[in-house]
Coordinates of C-alpha atoms and ligand atoms in Angstrom, one line a residue:
M1 CA 0.0 0.0 0.0
R2 CA 1.2 3.5 -0.8
D3 CA 2.3 5.6 2.2
L4 CA 0.6 8.8 3.0
R5 CA 3.6 10.9 1.8
A6 CA 3.5 9.3 -1.6
I7 CA -0.2 9.8 -1.9
K8 CA 0.1 13.5 -1.0
N9 CA 3.0 14.0 -3.4
A10 CA 1.0 12.4 -6.2
L11 CA -2.0 14.7 -5.4
T12 CA 0.2 17.8 -5.3
Q13 CA 1.8 17.0 -8.7
H14 CA -1.5 16.1 -10.5
Q15 CA -2.5 19.1 -12.5
I16 CA -6.0 19.9 -13.8
E17 CA -6.5 22.4 -16.7
L18 CA -9.5 24.8 -16.7
P19 CA -11.5 25.7 -19.8
S20 CA -11.7 29.5 -20.5
W21 CA -15.3 29.0 -21.7
A22 CA -16.4 27.8 -18.2
F23 CA -16.0 31.5 -17.1
G24 CA -18.2 33.0 -19.9
N25 CA -21.9 33.0 -20.1
S26 CA -23.3 29.7 -21.5
G27 CA -26.6 27.9 -21.7
T28 CA -28.6 25.6 -24.0
R29 CA -30.1 26.2 -27.3
F30 CA -33.2 27.4 -25.4
K31 CA -31.6 30.2 -23.3
V32 CA -28.3 31.6 -22.1
F33 CA -28.7 33.0 -18.6
G34 CA -26.3 35.8 -17.9
Q35 CA -24.5 36.0 -14.6
P36 CA -23.0 39.1 -12.8
G37 CA -19.3 39.6 -13.0
V38 CA -18.7 37.5 -16.1
P39 CA -15.4 38.2 -17.9
R40 CA -15.6 40.5 -20.9
T41 CA -12.2 39.6 -22.4
P42 CA -9.9 36.5 -22.5
Y43 CA -7.7 38.4 -20.1
E44 CA -10.5 38.5 -17.5
K45 CA -11.1 34.8 -18.1
A46 CA -7.5 34.2 -17.2
D47 CA -7.9 36.3 -14.0
D48 CA -10.8 34.1 -13.0
A49 CA -9.0 30.9 -13.8
A50 CA -6.1 32.2 -11.6
Q51 CA -8.6 32.4 -8.7
V52 CA -9.3 28.7 -9.1
H53 CA -5.6 28.0 -9.0
K54 CA -5.1 30.3 -6.0
Y55 CA -7.5 28.2 -3.9
T56 CA -6.8 24.7 -5.2
G57 CA -3.1 24.9 -6.0
V58 CA -3.4 22.4 -8.8
A59 CA -5.0 24.3 -11.7
H60 CA -1.9 25.7 -13.3
S61 CA -3.3 26.3 -16.8
M62 CA -6.3 27.5 -18.8
A63 CA -7.3 26.1 -22.1
V64 CA -8.4 28.6 -24.8
H65 CA -10.9 28.4 -27.6
I66 CA -10.3 30.2 -30.9
P67 CA -12.0 32.5 -31.9
W68 CA -13.7 32.9 -28.6
D69 CA -10.4 33.9 -27.0
K70 CA -8.9 35.8 -29.9
V71 CA -6.6 38.6 -28.7
D72 CA -4.3 41.0 -30.6
D73 CA -1.1 39.8 -29.0
Y74 CA -0.9 36.2 -27.8
S75 CA 2.5 36.6 -26.2
D76 CA 1.2 39.4 -24.2
F77 CA -1.9 37.3 -23.3
A78 CA 0.4 34.5 -22.2
A79 CA 2.5 36.9 -20.1
H80 CA -0.7 38.2 -18.5
A81 CA -1.6 34.6 -17.5
K82 CA 1.9 34.1 -16.2
S83 CA 1.8 37.2 -14.1
N84 CA -1.3 35.7 -12.5
G85 CA 0.5 32.5 -11.7
I86 CA -1.0 30.3 -14.5
R87 CA -0.2 29.5 -18.1
I88 CA -2.2 29.2 -21.3
G89 CA -2.7 25.5 -22.0
T90 CA -4.4 23.6 -24.8
V91 CA -5.6 25.6 -27.8
N92 CA -9.0 24.4 -28.9
S93 CA -10.0 25.0 -32.5
N94 CA -13.5 26.1 -33.5
V95 CA -14.7 25.1 -37.0
F96 CA -18.3 24.9 -36.1
Q97 CA -19.7 28.4 -35.8
D98 CA -19.5 29.8 -39.3
D99 CA -22.2 29.7 -41.9
D100 CA -19.7 28.1 -44.3
Y101 CA -19.6 25.0 -42.0
K102 CA -23.2 24.0 -42.5
L103 CA -22.2 20.8 -44.3
G104 CA -19.0 20.4 -42.4
S105 CA -15.5 21.9 -42.1
V106 CA -12.6 19.7 -43.0
C107 CA -15.0 17.1 -44.4
N108 CA -17.1 19.5 -46.4
P109 CA -17.6 18.5 -50.0
D110 CA -16.6 22.0 -51.1
P111 CA -12.8 22.4 -51.3
R112 CA -13.0 26.1 -50.6
V113 CA -14.6 25.5 -47.2
R114 CA -12.1 22.7 -46.4
R115 CA -9.3 25.1 -47.1
K116 CA -10.8 27.8 -44.9
A117 CA -11.2 25.2 -42.0
L118 CA -7.6 24.0 -42.5
D119 CA -6.3 27.6 -42.4
H120 CA -8.0 28.0 -39.1
L121 CA -6.4 24.9 -37.7
L122 CA -3.0 26.1 -38.9
E123 CA -3.7 29.5 -37.3
C124 CA -4.3 27.7 -34.0
V125 CA -0.8 26.2 -34.3
D126 CA 0.6 29.7 -34.8
I127 CA -1.2 30.8 -31.6
M128 CA 0.4 27.8 -29.8
D129 CA 3.8 29.0 -30.9
A130 CA 3.1 32.4 -29.4
T131 CA 1.5 31.2 -26.2
G132 CA 3.9 28.3 -25.6
S133 CA 1.0 25.8 -25.7
K134 CA 1.8 22.2 -26.3
D135 CA -1.5 20.7 -27.3
L136 CA -3.9 21.5 -30.1
K137 CA -7.3 20.0 -29.5
L138 CA -9.5 19.2 -32.5
W139 CA -13.1 18.6 -32.2
F140 CA -15.2 18.5 -35.4
A141 CA -19.0 19.0 -35.6
D142 CA -18.7 17.4 -39.0
G143 CA -21.2 14.8 -40.1
T144 CA -24.5 14.3 -41.9
N145 CA -28.2 14.3 -41.0
Y146 CA -29.6 12.1 -43.7
P147 CA -28.7 8.8 -45.3
G148 CA -27.2 9.5 -48.7
Q149 CA -26.4 13.2 -47.9
D150 CA -22.7 12.7 -48.5
D151 CA -20.2 9.9 -49.1
I152 CA -19.1 8.5 -45.6
S153 CA -15.8 7.1 -46.9
A154 CA -14.9 10.2 -49.0
R155 CA -15.5 12.4 -45.9
Q156 CA -12.9 10.2 -44.0
D157 CA -10.4 10.8 -46.8
R158 CA -11.0 14.6 -46.6
L159 CA -10.5 14.4 -42.8
A160 CA -7.3 12.4 -43.1
E161 CA -5.9 15.0 -45.6
A162 CA -6.6 17.9 -43.3
L163 CA -5.2 16.1 -40.2
A164 CA -2.0 15.3 -42.1
A165 CA -1.5 18.9 -43.1
V166 CA -1.9 20.0 -39.5
Y167 CA 0.3 17.2 -38.1
E168 CA 3.0 18.3 -40.5
R169 CA 2.9 21.8 -39.2
L170 CA 3.3 20.9 -35.5
G171 CA 6.5 21.7 -33.8
P172 CA 8.6 18.9 -32.3
D173 CA 7.2 19.3 -28.8
Q174 CA 3.6 20.0 -29.9
R175 CA 0.8 17.4 -30.0
M176 CA -2.5 17.0 -31.8
L177 CA -5.4 15.8 -29.6
L178 CA -8.3 14.4 -31.6
E179 CA -11.6 14.3 -29.8
Y180 CA -14.6 12.2 -30.7
K181 CA -18.3 12.6 -30.0
L182 CA -21.1 10.2 -30.7
F183 CA -23.6 12.6 -32.2
E184 CA -24.7 16.2 -32.1
P185 CA -24.9 18.5 -34.0
S186 CA -25.0 15.9 -36.7
F187 CA -27.6 13.2 -36.1
Y188 CA -27.1 10.5 -38.8
T189 CA -23.3 10.2 -39.1
T190 CA -20.6 12.0 -37.3
D191 CA -17.1 12.0 -38.9
V192 CA -15.3 11.3 -35.7
P193 CA -17.9 9.5 -33.6
D194 CA -15.8 7.2 -31.4
W195 CA -12.4 6.3 -30.1
G196 CA -11.8 3.8 -32.8
T197 CA -12.1 6.4 -35.6
S198 CA -9.9 8.8 -33.6
L199 CA -7.3 6.1 -32.9
M200 CA -7.2 5.0 -36.5
H201 CA -6.4 8.6 -37.7
C202 CA -3.9 9.1 -34.9
Q203 CA -2.1 5.9 -35.7
T204 CA -1.8 6.9 -39.3
L205 CA -0.4 10.3 -38.4
G206 CA 2.2 9.4 -35.9
P207 CA 3.0 9.4 -32.2
R208 CA 2.2 13.0 -31.5
A209 CA -1.4 12.5 -32.6
Q210 CA -3.4 11.3 -29.5
V211 CA -7.0 10.6 -28.6
V212 CA -9.0 12.8 -26.2
V213 CA -11.7 11.2 -24.1
D214 CA -14.5 13.6 -23.4
T215 CA -16.5 11.8 -20.7
G216 CA -19.8 13.2 -22.0
H217 CA -19.3 12.0 -25.6
H218 CA -20.5 8.4 -25.4
A219 CA -23.7 6.5 -25.6
P220 CA -25.3 5.9 -22.2
G221 CA -23.9 2.8 -20.5
V222 CA -20.6 2.8 -22.3
N223 CA -17.7 1.5 -20.2
I224 CA -15.4 4.5 -20.4
E225 CA -12.7 3.1 -18.2
F226 CA -12.3 0.2 -20.6
I227 CA -11.6 2.7 -23.4
V228 CA -9.2 4.5 -21.2
A229 CA -7.3 1.3 -20.4
L230 CA -7.0 0.4 -24.0
L231 CA -5.8 3.8 -25.1
L232 CA -3.3 3.8 -22.4
K233 CA -2.0 0.4 -23.5
A234 CA -1.7 1.7 -27.1
K235 CA 0.1 4.8 -25.7
R236 CA -2.5 7.0 -27.5
L237 CA -4.4 8.6 -24.6
G238 CA -3.6 12.3 -25.0
G239 CA -6.0 13.6 -22.4
F240 CA -9.4 14.0 -21.0
D241 CA -12.2 16.5 -21.3
F242 CA -13.8 15.9 -17.9
N243 CA -17.5 16.7 -17.2
S244 CA -20.6 14.8 -16.1
R245 CA -23.6 13.8 -17.9
F246 CA -27.0 12.2 -17.2
Y247 CA -28.2 12.0 -20.8
A248 CA -26.0 13.4 -23.6
D249 CA -23.3 16.0 -23.7
D250 CA -24.6 17.7 -20.6
D251 CA -21.3 19.4 -19.6
L252 CA -22.2 19.3 -15.9
M253 CA -19.5 19.4 -13.2
V254 CA -17.2 16.4 -13.3
G255 CA -18.0 13.9 -10.5
A256 CA -21.4 15.4 -10.0
A257 CA -23.5 12.8 -11.8
D258 CA -21.4 9.7 -11.2
P259 CA -18.4 10.1 -8.9
F260 CA -17.9 6.3 -9.0
Q261 CA -17.4 6.4 -12.8
L262 CA -14.8 9.1 -12.3
F263 CA -13.1 6.9 -9.7
R264 CA -13.1 3.9 -12.1
I265 CA -11.6 6.0 -14.9
M266 CA -8.9 7.4 -12.7
H267 CA -8.1 3.9 -11.4
E268 CA -7.1 2.9 -14.9
V269 CA -4.9 6.0 -15.2
V270 CA -3.1 5.3 -11.9
A271 CA -2.8 1.6 -12.6
A272 CA -1.0 2.5 -15.9
D273 CA 1.2 4.9 -13.9
A274 CA 0.0 7.8 -16.0
L275 CA -1.1 10.3 -13.3
A276 CA 2.1 12.4 -13.1
P277 CA 2.7 15.2 -15.7
A278 CA 5.6 13.3 -17.1
A279 CA 3.2 10.7 -18.5
G280 CA 1.8 13.3 -20.8
I281 CA -1.9 13.0 -20.1
A282 CA -3.7 16.3 -20.2
F283 CA -6.4 16.3 -17.5
M284 CA -8.7 19.1 -18.7
L285 CA -12.2 20.2 -17.6
D286 CA -14.7 20.8 -20.5
Q287 CA -17.7 22.2 -18.7
C288 CA -20.2 25.0 -18.8
H289 CA -21.9 26.4 -15.7
N290 CA -25.3 27.5 -16.9
I291 CA -27.1 28.0 -13.6
E292 CA -24.4 27.8 -10.9
P293 CA -21.8 30.5 -10.2
K294 CA -18.8 29.8 -12.4
I295 CA -15.7 30.2 -10.3
P296 CA -16.9 28.2 -7.3
A297 CA -18.2 25.6 -9.8
Q298 CA -14.7 25.3 -11.2
I299 CA -13.2 25.0 -7.8
R300 CA -15.7 22.3 -6.9
S301 CA -14.9 20.4 -10.1
V302 CA -11.2 20.4 -9.3
M303 CA -12.0 19.2 -5.8
N304 CA -14.2 16.4 -7.3
V305 CA -11.3 15.2 -9.5
Q306 CA -8.9 15.3 -6.5
E307 CA -11.3 13.3 -4.4
A308 CA -11.6 10.6 -7.0
V309 CA -7.8 10.5 -7.4
A310 CA -7.2 10.4 -3.7
K311 CA -9.5 7.4 -3.4
V312 CA -7.8 5.7 -6.2
L313 CA -4.4 6.2 -4.6
L314 CA -5.8 4.6 -1.4
V315 CA -6.5 1.3 -3.3
D316 CA -4.3 -1.5 -1.9
A317 CA -2.9 -2.4 -5.3
D318 CA -1.0 -5.4 -3.9
A319 CA -4.1 -6.9 -2.3
L320 CA -6.0 -6.2 -5.5
K321 CA -3.5 -8.0 -7.6
A322 CA -3.2 -11.0 -5.2
A323 CA -7.0 -11.4 -5.2
Q324 CA -7.2 -11.1 -9.0
L325 CA -4.5 -13.8 -9.5
V326 CA -6.2 -16.3 -7.3
G327 CA -9.6 -15.5 -8.8
D328 CA -11.0 -14.1 -5.6
V329 CA -13.7 -12.0 -7.1
L330 CA -15.2 -10.6 -3.9
A331 CA -11.8 -9.7 -2.4
A332 CA -10.7 -8.0 -5.6
N333 CA -14.0 -6.0 -5.7
A334 CA -13.6 -5.2 -2.0
A335 CA -10.2 -3.8 -2.6
L336 CA -11.6 -1.2 -4.9
M337 CA -14.8 -0.5 -2.9
D338 CA -12.9 -0.1 0.4
A339 CA -10.9 2.7 -1.2
Y340 CA -13.9 4.2 -2.9
N341 CA -15.9 4.3 0.3
T342 CA -13.2 6.1 2.2
D343 CA -13.9 9.8 3.1
V344 CA -10.8 11.5 1.7
R345 CA -11.9 15.0 2.5
P346 CA -9.9 15.2 5.7
L347 CA -6.8 14.0 3.9
L348 CA -7.3 16.7 1.2
A349 CA -7.9 19.4 3.8
E350 CA -4.7 18.4 5.5
L351 CA -2.8 18.4 2.2
R352 CA -4.1 21.9 1.4
A353 CA -2.9 23.2 4.8
E354 CA 0.5 21.7 4.0
M355 CA 0.5 23.5 0.7
G356 CA -0.3 26.8 2.4
L357 CA -3.9 26.8 1.2
A358 CA -7.2 27.1 3.0
P359 CA -8.6 23.6 3.8
D360 CA -12.0 24.5 2.2
P361 CA -11.3 26.2 -1.1
V362 CA -14.9 27.1 -1.9
A363 CA -15.4 28.7 1.5
A364 CA -12.1 30.6 1.2
Y365 CA -13.0 31.9 -2.3
L366 CA -16.5 33.0 -1.2
A367 CA -15.0 34.8 1.8
S368 CA -12.5 36.6 -0.3
G369 CA -14.9 39.1 -1.8
Y370 CA -13.6 38.5 -5.4
G371 CA -17.1 37.6 -6.7
E372 CA -18.6 40.9 -5.4
E373 CA -15.6 42.8 -6.7
I374 CA -15.9 41.5 -10.3
S375 CA -19.7 42.0 -10.2
S376 CA -19.3 45.7 -9.5
E377 CA -16.2 46.1 -11.7
R378 CA -17.5 44.4 -14.8
K379 CA -20.7 46.2 -15.3
E380 CA -19.8 47.9 -18.6
G381 CA -19.1 46.2 -21.9
S382 CA -20.4 42.8 -23.1
P383 CA -19.9 39.6 -21.2
A384 CA -18.1 36.8 -22.9
G385 CA -20.1 33.8 -24.0
W386 CA -20.4 31.3 -26.7
G387 CA -23.3 32.9 -28.3
A388 CA -26.1 30.3 -28.3
Ligands
RM4_401 C1 -17.5 20.3 -28.0 C2 -16.3 19.6 -27.5 C3 -15.1 20.4 -27.4 C4 -15.4 21.7 -26.7 C5 -16.6 22.4 -27.3 C6 -17.0 23.6 -26.5 O1 -18.6 19.5 -27.8 O2 -16.5 18.9 -26.3 O3 -14.1 19.8 -26.6 O4 -14.3 22.6 -27.0 O5 -17.7 21.5 -27.2
MN402 MN1 -14.8 18.3 -25.1

């Protein structure tokens, strides 16, 4: 069994990346509810992300989404983040919010539209060069709504061509993370619907093309930890987009709907010794806070991931292995459940105190007055949002 010091060290090293879009206004296709104090610029999103890091100590970076986070000077933006104690992380491309993309972006039958989409992806790599970001995350809304609408196989060829051009452009220490999603906005076919499709493209491209598992992007009942275990074996798990779902791509706070699933996923990561930053797995949140206050919701999400990881680190791996090898089903299951059923909140509070942080990050943030401050300071101008 791991000793307490090793568990605490692993938890201190484990980093969780925040999404810039969690701080802007968001909603569903029915309504976006505005909140007071929402950032008006990418700079203010970085200020808010820095608050999450300040109270958790493990959220060192903020992912950006282009064009939502377009700025005039990306080096200056990166310097601003740095002066707040965080860095700009993954660059997310956006080829789904332009009229030209009605029939797809890089898979569109029209070569002019494909070129436009590819240019955007290449521009995202330029931005990575300026911000020092290491990962380009690609998610495509491409697909079709009706049988016969387009040629399924030809669309795969167009996708492969665009991915190859982007891969070619990456610097030696940059990676491409290819995300998949079962359906939505396309309802009949999606061009990257599952991990098999993503993995096939990544394997064709090379080792710096990796699969991203967004926990909300599967059919109900899919065993996500199995997918994670296989991608880890293939050395193709680039990272996670963490969130929770009850039905489809709900984007709720990670660990809120099914904390046990999060524990099972993180157990595979720890079992493969892939928790530490050196393993190269990007642990990102991909969430929207439509009805709850955003900064505390991000803090809560980071805490939820930490709680799952802490429980996993408590698993008696030797006892588990021994039980598995002799086929003791109940003892093996108990080794996992004993750890899962442990209340790790006191351990995490103790760790935070050792890190010089308040034991209860949400309470400390709420007491700080930052929320009231931004509500009164950010009255003018238009709040950021993804424009649903
Ligand atoms: C997509 C996908 C991407 C995220 C956007 C906002 O569904 O999950 O990762 O960047 O939403
Ligand atoms: Mn995602």
